[in-house]
Each structure stands twice: as C-alpha cells, then as structure tokens.
Amino acid sequence: MTSATPTLLPLATDACCGTGVAPALEEEGAQDLARRLKALADPTRLRLLSLIGAHDGGEACVCDLTEPVGLSQPTVSHHLKQLVDAGLVTREKRGVWAYYALRPGAMDDVAGALAAAVGPR
C-alpha cells in the first residue's frame, strides 16, 4: 500500500488583509457630518429647506414658513435653529422677524463629505 502525501494549502491569513488603507473619517469629521445629517433627517426640516429655497429671493421669514408646514411659530423656529446650528441655513434678524436663507454650497458640502467618508476609494 502506498500512502499519499497530503498536499498543504497556503494559509489564507495574508489574503484577507489589504496592504493599503485609505484615510478613514476622523472623529471630529464624523461628529460634524453626523450633526448635519441629523438636522437633515427630519421631514419638517427638509420641507423648510425646500420652502426657503423656493421662496422669492431665496430667503423666507419665519412667519412665511409656519402655515405651509402646519406648525406653530415656536416649533418652526426650533427646527430652523437646528438648521442654522448645522450650518445649512443663515439667519438674519430684521426688526422682530428673522429671515432665513440657504447657506450657499451647504448641501454640496454635505454631499461631498458623505461621499468622501463612505464612497468608493
């Protein structure tokens, strides 16, 4: 009887690990992007962004935004504050009213940051 010599297969440990790693999103960048995405993750805030962008001159008074979203002025102001804090809109006080405008390039910045963080490398 002849005994067969076993064939050894190469270890797979080297094949599963890549040699190069693209730069990952840093903690501070992740926190900033998450804050902006969280502000965008609310249907009312998305509607407010759309209403502001569609308004004459690209800006709207808070008094112009309450009726279309069907919420009280304090609630709309709260949502708008979240959008301002996230850097998506600007706020300008005129007398007793505040006027809001989309921050130029803000949506492109969010889309670019998201694509850079999780997109193909």
Short mmCIF file of N, CA and C in Angstrom, two decimals:
data_model
loop_
_atom_site.label_atom_id
_atom_site.label_comp_id
_atom_site.label_asym_id
_atom_site.label_seq_id
_atom_site.Cartn_x
_atom_site.Cartn_y
_atom_site.Cartn_z
N MET A 1 0.81 -1.17 0.00
CA MET A 1 0.00 0.00 0.00
C MET A 1 0.86 1.24 0.00
N THR A 2 0.47 2.12 -0.79
CA THR A 2 1.19 3.37 -0.86
C THR A 2 0.40 4.42 -0.10
N SER A 3 1.10 5.18 0.67
CA SER A 3 0.39 6.25 1.36
C SER A 3 0.59 7.55 0.59
N ALA A 4 -0.48 8.27 0.44
CA ALA A 4 -0.42 9.54 -0.29
C ALA A 4 0.10 10.63 0.63
N THR A 5 0.94 11.47 0.07
CA THR A 5 1.46 12.60 0.84
C THR A 5 0.42 13.71 0.80
N PRO A 6 0.00 14.23 1.95
CA PRO A 6 -1.01 15.29 1.95
C PRO A 6 -0.47 16.56 1.31
N THR A 7 -1.33 17.22 0.59
CA THR A 7 -0.97 18.50 -0.03
C THR A 7 -1.37 19.61 0.92
N LEU A 8 -0.44 20.49 1.23
CA LEU A 8 -0.71 21.60 2.13
C LEU A 8 -1.20 22.80 1.33
N LEU A 9 -2.25 23.40 1.79
CA LEU A 9 -2.80 24.59 1.13
C LEU A 9 -2.19 25.83 1.76
N PRO A 10 -2.04 26.90 0.98
CA PRO A 10 -1.49 28.14 1.58
C PRO A 10 -2.44 28.70 2.63
N LEU A 11 -1.86 29.33 3.62
CA LEU A 11 -2.67 29.96 4.65
C LEU A 11 -3.40 31.17 4.06
N ALA A 12 -4.61 31.35 4.47
CA ALA A 12 -5.43 32.44 3.93
C ALA A 12 -5.29 33.73 4.72
N THR A 13 -4.49 33.75 5.75
CA THR A 13 -4.43 34.95 6.59
C THR A 13 -3.89 36.16 5.85
N ASP A 14 -2.94 35.98 4.96
CA ASP A 14 -2.39 37.12 4.24
C ASP A 14 -3.35 37.64 3.18
N ALA A 15 -4.16 36.79 2.60
CA ALA A 15 -5.04 37.18 1.51
C ALA A 15 -6.20 38.05 1.97
N CYS A 16 -6.60 37.96 3.22
CA CYS A 16 -7.77 38.71 3.66
C CYS A 16 -7.44 40.13 4.10
N CYS A 17 -6.22 40.42 4.29
CA CYS A 17 -5.86 41.75 4.77
C CYS A 17 -5.21 42.56 3.66
N GLY A 18 -5.75 43.73 3.38
CA GLY A 18 -5.18 44.60 2.37
C GLY A 18 -3.90 45.24 2.88
N THR A 19 -3.06 45.63 1.96
CA THR A 19 -1.80 46.25 2.37
C THR A 19 -1.94 47.75 2.56
N GLY A 20 -2.86 48.36 1.82
CA GLY A 20 -3.04 49.80 1.94
C GLY A 20 -4.43 50.13 2.44
N VAL A 21 -4.53 51.14 3.26
CA VAL A 21 -5.81 51.55 3.79
C VAL A 21 -5.98 53.03 3.46
N ALA A 22 -7.10 53.36 2.84
CA ALA A 22 -7.39 54.76 2.55
C ALA A 22 -7.69 55.48 3.86
N PRO A 23 -7.42 56.77 3.93
CA PRO A 23 -7.69 57.50 5.17
C PRO A 23 -9.17 57.41 5.54
N ALA A 24 -9.41 57.10 6.77
CA ALA A 24 -10.78 57.00 7.28
C ALA A 24 -11.21 58.35 7.85
N LEU A 25 -12.49 58.49 8.04
CA LEU A 25 -13.05 59.70 8.61
C LEU A 25 -12.60 59.83 10.06
N GLU A 26 -12.05 60.97 10.40
CA GLU A 26 -11.60 61.23 11.77
C GLU A 26 -12.81 61.50 12.67
N GLU A 27 -12.62 61.39 13.97
CA GLU A 27 -13.71 61.57 14.94
C GLU A 27 -14.39 62.93 14.79
N GLU A 28 -13.60 63.99 14.68
CA GLU A 28 -14.19 65.33 14.57
C GLU A 28 -15.01 65.47 13.29
N GLY A 29 -14.51 64.95 12.19
CA GLY A 29 -15.23 64.99 10.93
C GLY A 29 -16.51 64.17 11.00
N ALA A 30 -16.45 63.03 11.67
CA ALA A 30 -17.63 62.19 11.83
C ALA A 30 -18.69 62.89 12.66
N GLN A 31 -18.28 63.56 13.72
CA GLN A 31 -19.22 64.28 14.58
C GLN A 31 -19.90 65.41 13.80
N ASP A 32 -19.12 66.15 13.02
CA ASP A 32 -19.66 67.27 12.24
C ASP A 32 -20.64 66.77 11.19
N LEU A 33 -20.26 65.73 10.46
CA LEU A 33 -21.13 65.19 9.42
C LEU A 33 -22.41 64.61 10.04
N ALA A 34 -22.29 63.92 11.15
CA ALA A 34 -23.46 63.34 11.82
C ALA A 34 -24.43 64.44 12.28
N ARG A 35 -23.89 65.55 12.76
CA ARG A 35 -24.73 66.68 13.20
C ARG A 35 -25.53 67.24 12.03
N ARG A 36 -24.86 67.39 10.89
CA ARG A 36 -25.56 67.93 9.72
C ARG A 36 -26.58 66.93 9.17
N LEU A 37 -26.21 65.65 9.15
CA LEU A 37 -27.15 64.64 8.65
C LEU A 37 -28.35 64.49 9.59
N LYS A 38 -28.10 64.61 10.89
CA LYS A 38 -29.20 64.55 11.85
C LYS A 38 -30.18 65.69 11.63
N ALA A 39 -29.66 66.87 11.33
CA ALA A 39 -30.54 68.01 11.04
C ALA A 39 -31.36 67.75 9.78
N LEU A 40 -30.79 67.05 8.82
CA LEU A 40 -31.48 66.76 7.57
C LEU A 40 -32.44 65.57 7.68
N ALA A 41 -32.31 64.79 8.74
CA ALA A 41 -33.09 63.55 8.86
C ALA A 41 -34.50 63.77 9.39
N ASP A 42 -34.97 64.97 9.35
CA ASP A 42 -36.31 65.28 9.83
C ASP A 42 -37.15 65.79 8.66
N PRO A 43 -38.32 65.20 8.42
CA PRO A 43 -39.15 65.63 7.28
C PRO A 43 -39.53 67.10 7.31
N THR A 44 -39.81 67.65 8.49
CA THR A 44 -40.18 69.06 8.58
C THR A 44 -39.01 69.93 8.17
N ARG A 45 -37.81 69.58 8.59
CA ARG A 45 -36.63 70.38 8.24
C ARG A 45 -36.34 70.30 6.75
N LEU A 46 -36.56 69.14 6.17
CA LEU A 46 -36.38 69.03 4.72
C LEU A 46 -37.39 69.91 3.99
N ARG A 47 -38.61 69.94 4.47
CA ARG A 47 -39.63 70.81 3.87
C ARG A 47 -39.26 72.28 4.03
N LEU A 48 -38.75 72.63 5.21
CA LEU A 48 -38.35 74.02 5.44
C LEU A 48 -37.23 74.42 4.48
N LEU A 49 -36.25 73.55 4.29
CA LEU A 49 -35.18 73.85 3.33
C LEU A 49 -35.75 74.08 1.94
N SER A 50 -36.68 73.22 1.54
CA SER A 50 -37.30 73.33 0.23
C SER A 50 -38.10 74.63 0.11
N LEU A 51 -38.85 74.96 1.14
CA LEU A 51 -39.64 76.19 1.12
C LEU A 51 -38.76 77.43 1.06
N ILE A 52 -37.68 77.43 1.82
CA ILE A 52 -36.77 78.59 1.81
C ILE A 52 -36.15 78.74 0.43
N GLY A 53 -35.69 77.64 -0.14
CA GLY A 53 -35.07 77.70 -1.46
C GLY A 53 -36.03 78.12 -2.55
N ALA A 54 -37.30 77.78 -2.41
CA ALA A 54 -38.30 78.11 -3.43
C ALA A 54 -38.89 79.51 -3.24
N HIS A 55 -38.63 80.12 -2.09
CA HIS A 55 -39.22 81.42 -1.79
C HIS A 55 -38.55 82.51 -2.63
N ASP A 56 -39.30 83.58 -2.91
CA ASP A 56 -38.76 84.72 -3.66
C ASP A 56 -37.47 85.22 -3.04
N GLY A 57 -36.46 85.36 -3.86
CA GLY A 57 -35.17 85.86 -3.38
C GLY A 57 -34.37 84.82 -2.61
N GLY A 58 -34.88 83.61 -2.48
CA GLY A 58 -34.14 82.56 -1.78
C GLY A 58 -34.05 82.75 -0.29
N GLU A 59 -34.93 83.57 0.26
CA GLU A 59 -34.98 83.74 1.71
C GLU A 59 -36.42 83.86 2.14
N ALA A 60 -36.68 83.47 3.39
CA ALA A 60 -38.05 83.50 3.89
C ALA A 60 -38.05 83.90 5.36
N CYS A 61 -39.10 84.61 5.72
CA CYS A 61 -39.33 84.98 7.11
C CYS A 61 -39.97 83.78 7.80
N VAL A 62 -39.69 83.63 9.07
CA VAL A 62 -40.30 82.54 9.82
C VAL A 62 -41.82 82.62 9.73
N CYS A 63 -42.36 83.82 9.63
CA CYS A 63 -43.82 83.98 9.52
C CYS A 63 -44.36 83.40 8.22
N ASP A 64 -43.50 83.29 7.18
CA ASP A 64 -43.92 82.71 5.91
C ASP A 64 -43.84 81.19 5.91
N LEU A 65 -43.23 80.62 6.92
CA LEU A 65 -42.97 79.17 6.92
C LEU A 65 -43.91 78.38 7.82
N THR A 66 -44.60 79.05 8.72
CA THR A 66 -45.43 78.32 9.69
C THR A 66 -46.64 77.67 9.04
N GLU A 67 -47.35 78.42 8.20
CA GLU A 67 -48.56 77.87 7.59
C GLU A 67 -48.27 76.69 6.65
N PRO A 68 -47.29 76.79 5.77
CA PRO A 68 -47.05 75.66 4.85
C PRO A 68 -46.70 74.34 5.55
N VAL A 69 -46.04 74.40 6.70
CA VAL A 69 -45.69 73.16 7.40
C VAL A 69 -46.73 72.79 8.46
N GLY A 70 -47.67 73.70 8.72
CA GLY A 70 -48.74 73.40 9.67
C GLY A 70 -48.30 73.28 11.11
N LEU A 71 -47.28 74.06 11.48
CA LEU A 71 -46.78 74.03 12.85
C LEU A 71 -46.77 75.44 13.43
N SER A 72 -46.70 75.52 14.74
CA SER A 72 -46.67 76.83 15.39
C SER A 72 -45.33 77.51 15.15
N GLN A 73 -45.33 78.83 15.33
CA GLN A 73 -44.11 79.61 15.11
C GLN A 73 -42.96 79.14 16.02
N PRO A 74 -43.19 78.87 17.32
CA PRO A 74 -42.08 78.39 18.14
C PRO A 74 -41.49 77.05 17.65
N THR A 75 -42.36 76.16 17.17
CA THR A 75 -41.88 74.86 16.68
C THR A 75 -41.08 75.05 15.40
N VAL A 76 -41.56 75.89 14.50
CA VAL A 76 -40.82 76.16 13.26
C VAL A 76 -39.48 76.82 13.60
N SER A 77 -39.50 77.76 14.54
CA SER A 77 -38.25 78.42 14.95
C SER A 77 -37.25 77.41 15.51
N HIS A 78 -37.74 76.44 16.26
CA HIS A 78 -36.86 75.38 16.79
C HIS A 78 -36.20 74.61 15.65
N HIS A 79 -37.00 74.21 14.67
CA HIS A 79 -36.45 73.47 13.53
C HIS A 79 -35.45 74.32 12.76
N LEU A 80 -35.76 75.59 12.58
CA LEU A 80 -34.85 76.47 11.86
C LEU A 80 -33.55 76.66 12.64
N LYS A 81 -33.62 76.71 13.95
CA LYS A 81 -32.41 76.82 14.77
C LYS A 81 -31.51 75.59 14.56
N GLN A 82 -32.12 74.42 14.46
CA GLN A 82 -31.34 73.21 14.20
C GLN A 82 -30.62 73.31 12.86
N LEU A 83 -31.30 73.85 11.86
CA LEU A 83 -30.70 74.01 10.53
C LEU A 83 -29.59 75.06 10.54
N VAL A 84 -29.79 76.13 11.31
CA VAL A 84 -28.75 77.15 11.44
C VAL A 84 -27.54 76.56 12.15
N ASP A 85 -27.77 75.86 13.26
CA ASP A 85 -26.67 75.26 14.03
C ASP A 85 -25.88 74.24 13.21
N ALA A 86 -26.56 73.58 12.28
CA ALA A 86 -25.90 72.61 11.42
C ALA A 86 -25.18 73.27 10.25
N GLY A 87 -25.33 74.59 10.12
CA GLY A 87 -24.65 75.32 9.05
C GLY A 87 -25.32 75.20 7.70
N LEU A 88 -26.60 74.83 7.69
CA LEU A 88 -27.30 74.64 6.43
C LEU A 88 -28.05 75.89 5.97
N VAL A 89 -28.47 76.73 6.91
CA VAL A 89 -29.13 77.99 6.57
C VAL A 89 -28.52 79.12 7.39
N THR A 90 -28.72 80.33 6.90
CA THR A 90 -28.28 81.51 7.64
C THR A 90 -29.51 82.21 8.20
N ARG A 91 -29.30 83.00 9.23
CA ARG A 91 -30.39 83.72 9.89
C ARG A 91 -30.00 85.18 9.99
N GLU A 92 -30.95 86.06 9.58
CA GLU A 92 -30.74 87.49 9.70
C GLU A 92 -31.95 88.10 10.38
N LYS A 93 -31.70 88.77 11.47
CA LYS A 93 -32.77 89.41 12.24
C LYS A 93 -33.08 90.77 11.63
N ARG A 94 -34.37 91.01 11.34
CA ARG A 94 -34.85 92.30 10.83
C ARG A 94 -36.06 92.71 11.66
N GLY A 95 -35.84 93.64 12.54
CA GLY A 95 -36.91 94.05 13.45
C GLY A 95 -37.26 92.88 14.36
N VAL A 96 -38.53 92.52 14.40
CA VAL A 96 -38.95 91.43 15.27
C VAL A 96 -38.91 90.08 14.57
N TRP A 97 -38.69 90.09 13.24
CA TRP A 97 -38.71 88.84 12.48
C TRP A 97 -37.30 88.40 12.10
N ALA A 98 -37.18 87.10 11.91
CA ALA A 98 -35.91 86.52 11.45
C ALA A 98 -36.13 85.98 10.04
N TYR A 99 -35.16 86.25 9.19
CA TYR A 99 -35.21 85.78 7.81
C TYR A 99 -34.14 84.72 7.61
N TYR A 100 -34.50 83.68 6.90
CA TYR A 100 -33.62 82.53 6.71
C TYR A 100 -33.33 82.35 5.23
N ALA A 101 -32.09 81.97 4.93
CA ALA A 101 -31.68 81.70 3.56
C ALA A 101 -30.80 80.45 3.58
N LEU A 102 -30.82 79.71 2.48
CA LEU A 102 -29.93 78.56 2.37
C LEU A 102 -28.49 79.06 2.33
N ARG A 103 -27.62 78.41 3.08
CA ARG A 103 -26.20 78.78 3.04
C ARG A 103 -25.63 78.28 1.72
N PRO A 104 -25.05 79.18 0.92
CA PRO A 104 -24.52 78.76 -0.38
C PRO A 104 -23.52 77.61 -0.24
N GLY A 105 -23.74 76.57 -1.00
CA GLY A 105 -22.83 75.43 -1.02
C GLY A 105 -23.00 74.44 0.12
N ALA A 106 -23.92 74.71 1.04
CA ALA A 106 -24.06 73.84 2.21
C ALA A 106 -24.45 72.42 1.83
N MET A 107 -25.41 72.28 0.93
CA MET A 107 -25.84 70.93 0.54
C MET A 107 -24.75 70.21 -0.23
N ASP A 108 -24.01 70.94 -1.06
CA ASP A 108 -22.88 70.33 -1.77
C ASP A 108 -21.81 69.88 -0.78
N ASP A 109 -21.60 70.67 0.27
CA ASP A 109 -20.62 70.30 1.29
C ASP A 109 -21.01 69.00 1.98
N VAL A 110 -22.30 68.87 2.33
CA VAL A 110 -22.78 67.65 2.99
C VAL A 110 -22.62 66.45 2.07
N ALA A 111 -23.06 66.61 0.82
CA ALA A 111 -22.97 65.51 -0.14
C ALA A 111 -21.51 65.11 -0.37
N GLY A 112 -20.64 66.10 -0.49
CA GLY A 112 -19.22 65.82 -0.69
C GLY A 112 -18.59 65.13 0.50
N ALA A 113 -18.93 65.59 1.70
CA ALA A 113 -18.38 64.97 2.91
C ALA A 113 -18.86 63.54 3.06
N LEU A 114 -20.12 63.29 2.75
CA LEU A 114 -20.66 61.93 2.83
C LEU A 114 -19.99 61.03 1.80
N ALA A 115 -19.86 61.52 0.57
CA ALA A 115 -19.22 60.73 -0.48
C ALA A 115 -17.77 60.42 -0.12
N ALA A 116 -17.06 61.40 0.43
CA ALA A 116 -15.67 61.19 0.80
C ALA A 116 -15.54 60.20 1.97
N ALA A 117 -16.52 60.23 2.86
CA ALA A 117 -16.45 59.39 4.06
C ALA A 117 -16.76 57.92 3.76
N VAL A 118 -17.70 57.68 2.88
CA VAL A 118 -18.14 56.29 2.68
C VAL A 118 -18.11 55.84 1.22
N GLY A 119 -17.78 56.74 0.32
CA GLY A 119 -17.80 56.39 -1.10
C GLY A 119 -16.63 55.51 -1.50
N PRO A 120 -16.65 55.08 -2.75
CA PRO A 120 -15.54 54.25 -3.23
C PRO A 120 -14.24 55.01 -3.21
N ARG A 121 -13.20 54.31 -2.93
CA ARG A 121 -11.87 54.93 -2.80
C ARG A 121 -11.07 54.70 -4.05
#
